[in-house]
C-alpha cells in the first residue's frame, strides 16, 4: 500500500509505524477523481511515485524544522 511505497523512498532511514489504533480511523478510502477531472478539467502533472519521491526528498531536506 501507500505506507510501503513511502518507506521505500526513505531507504531504511526511518521506521514507519502505523498502528491504526484510533477508534475513528478510516479503515478504507478510495479516491474518485472523475468529478474534478470533468468539472474543473483538472489533470495530474506528476504521477504518484514521482510526487511521493519529491515529497520525501523535501522532507529530508527540511526535517530539522519538524523534529
Coordinates of N, CA and C in Angstrom, one line a residue:
X1 N 0.8 -1.2 0.0 CA 0.0 0.0 0.0 C 0.9 1.3 0.0
X2 N 0.2 2.3 0.4 CA 0.9 3.7 0.4 C 2.0 3.7 1.3
X3 N 1.9 3.2 2.5 CA 3.0 3.2 3.5 C 4.2 2.5 3.0
X4 N 4.0 1.4 2.3 CA 5.1 0.6 1.8 C 5.8 1.5 0.7
X5 N 5.1 2.1 -0.2 CA 5.7 3.0 -1.2 C 6.5 4.1 -0.6
X6 N 5.9 4.8 0.4 CA 6.7 5.9 1.1 C 7.9 5.3 1.7
X7 N 7.8 4.2 2.4 CA 9.0 3.7 3.1 C 10.2 3.3 2.2
X8 N 9.9 3.0 1.0 CA 10.9 2.6 0.0 C 11.8 3.8 -0.3
X9 N 11.2 5.0 -0.3 CA 11.9 6.3 -0.6 C 12.8 6.7 0.6
X10 N 12.6 6.2 1.8 CA 13.4 6.5 2.9 C 14.6 5.6 3.1
X11 N 14.7 4.5 2.3 CA 15.9 3.6 2.4 C 16.3 3.2 3.8
X12 N 15.3 2.8 4.6 CA 15.6 2.4 6.0 C 16.1 3.5 6.9
X13 N 16.0 4.8 6.5 CA 16.4 5.9 7.3 C 15.5 6.1 8.5
X14 N 14.2 5.8 8.3 CA 13.2 5.9 9.4 C 12.4 4.6 9.4
X15 N 11.8 4.4 10.5 CA 10.8 3.2 10.6 C 9.4 3.8 10.7
X16 N 8.6 3.5 9.8 CA 7.2 4.0 9.8 C 6.4 3.0 10.7
X17 N 5.6 3.5 11.6 CA 4.8 2.6 12.4 C 3.4 3.1 12.3
X18 N 2.6 2.3 11.7 CA 1.1 2.6 11.6 C 0.4 1.6 12.5
X19 N -0.3 2.2 13.5 CA -0.9 1.3 14.5 C -2.4 1.2 14.3
X20 N -3.0 2.1 13.5 CA -4.5 2.0 13.3 C -5.2 1.9 14.6
X21 N -4.7 2.6 15.6 CA -5.3 2.4 17.0 C -6.4 3.4 17.3
X22 N -6.7 4.4 16.5 CA -7.7 5.3 16.7 C -9.1 4.7 16.4
X23 N -10.0 4.9 17.3 CA -11.4 4.4 17.0 C -12.1 5.1 15.9
X24 N -11.6 6.2 15.5 CA -12.1 7.0 14.4 C -11.3 6.8 13.1
X25 N -10.4 5.9 13.1 CA -9.6 5.7 11.9 C -10.4 5.3 10.7
X26 N -10.1 5.8 9.6 CA -10.8 5.5 8.3 C -10.1 4.2 7.9
X27 N -10.9 3.1 7.8 CA -10.4 1.8 7.5 C -10.1 1.6 6.0
X28 N -10.9 2.3 5.2 CA -10.8 2.1 3.8 C -11.2 3.4 3.1
X29 N -10.4 3.9 2.1 CA -10.8 5.1 1.4 C -10.4 4.9 0.0
X30 N -11.2 5.3 -0.9 CA -10.9 5.2 -2.3 C -11.2 6.5 -3.0
X31 N -10.2 6.9 -3.8 CA -10.2 8.2 -4.5 C -11.0 8.0 -5.8
X32 N -11.9 8.9 -6.1 CA -12.5 9.0 -7.4 C -12.3 10.4 -7.9
X33 N -11.4 10.6 -8.9 CA -11.1 11.9 -9.4 C -11.9 12.3 -10.6
X34 N -12.9 11.6 -11.0 CA -13.7 11.9 -12.2 C -14.4 13.2 -12.0
X35 N -14.9 13.6 -10.9 CA -15.6 14.8 -10.7 C -14.7 16.0 -10.9
X36 N -13.5 16.0 -10.3 CA -12.6 17.1 -10.5 C -12.0 17.2 -11.9
X37 N -11.9 16.0 -12.6 CA -11.4 15.9 -13.9 C -12.5 16.5 -14.9
X38 N -13.7 16.1 -14.7 CA -14.8 16.5 -15.6 C -15.2 18.0 -15.4
X39 N -15.4 18.4 -14.1 CA -16.0 19.7 -13.8 C -14.9 20.8 -13.9
X40 N -13.7 20.5 -13.5 CA -12.7 21.5 -13.4 C -11.6 21.4 -14.5
X41 N -11.8 20.3 -15.3 CA -10.8 20.0 -16.4 C -9.4 19.8 -15.8
X42 N -9.3 19.3 -14.6 CA -8.0 19.1 -13.9 C -7.4 17.8 -14.4
X43 N -6.1 17.8 -14.5 CA -5.3 16.6 -14.8 C -4.0 16.6 -14.0
X44 N -3.6 15.5 -13.5 CA -2.4 15.4 -12.8 C -1.2 15.8 -13.6
X45 N -0.2 16.4 -13.0 CA 1.1 16.8 -13.7 C 2.2 15.9 -13.3
X46 N 2.0 15.2 -12.2 CA 3.1 14.3 -11.6 C 2.4 13.0 -11.3
X47 N 3.1 11.9 -11.6 CA 2.5 10.6 -11.2 C 2.7 10.4 -9.7
X48 N 2.0 9.5 -9.1 CA 2.1 9.2 -7.7 C 3.5 8.9 -7.2
X49 N 4.2 8.0 -7.8 CA 5.6 7.7 -7.4 C 6.5 8.9 -7.4
X50 N 6.5 9.7 -8.5 CA 7.4 10.8 -8.6 C 7.0 11.9 -7.5
X51 N 5.7 12.1 -7.3 CA 5.2 13.0 -6.3 C 5.6 12.6 -4.9
X52 N 5.5 11.3 -4.6 CA 5.9 10.8 -3.3 C 7.4 11.0 -3.1
X53 N 8.2 10.7 -4.1 CA 9.7 10.9 -4.0 C 10.0 12.3 -3.8
X54 N 9.4 13.2 -4.5 CA 9.7 14.7 -4.3 C 9.3 15.1 -2.9
X55 N 8.2 14.6 -2.4 CA 7.7 14.9 -1.1 C 8.7 14.4 0.0
X56 N 9.2 13.2 -0.2 CA 10.1 12.6 0.8 C 11.4 13.4 0.7
X57 N 11.9 13.7 -0.5 CA 13.2 14.4 -0.6 C 13.0 15.8 0.0
X58 N 11.9 16.5 -0.1 CA 11.7 17.8 0.5 C 11.7 17.6 2.0
X59 N 11.0 16.5 2.5 CA 11.0 16.3 4.0 C 12.4 16.1 4.5
X60 N 13.2 15.3 3.8 CA 14.6 15.0 4.2 C 15.4 16.3 4.3
X61 N 15.2 17.2 3.3 CA 15.9 18.4 3.3 C 15.6 19.4 4.4
X62 N 14.3 19.4 4.8 CA 13.8 20.3 5.9 C 13.4 19.6 7.2
X63 N 13.8 18.4 7.4 CA 13.3 17.6 8.6 C 13.7 18.3 9.9
X64 N 14.8 19.0 9.9 CA 15.2 19.6 11.1 C 14.2 20.6 11.6
X65 N 13.3 21.2 10.8 CA 12.3 22.1 11.2 C 11.1 21.4 11.9
X66 N 11.0 20.0 11.6 CA 9.9 19.3 12.2 C 10.3 18.5 13.4
X67 N 11.5 18.2 13.6 CA 12.0 17.3 14.7 C 12.4 18.1 15.9

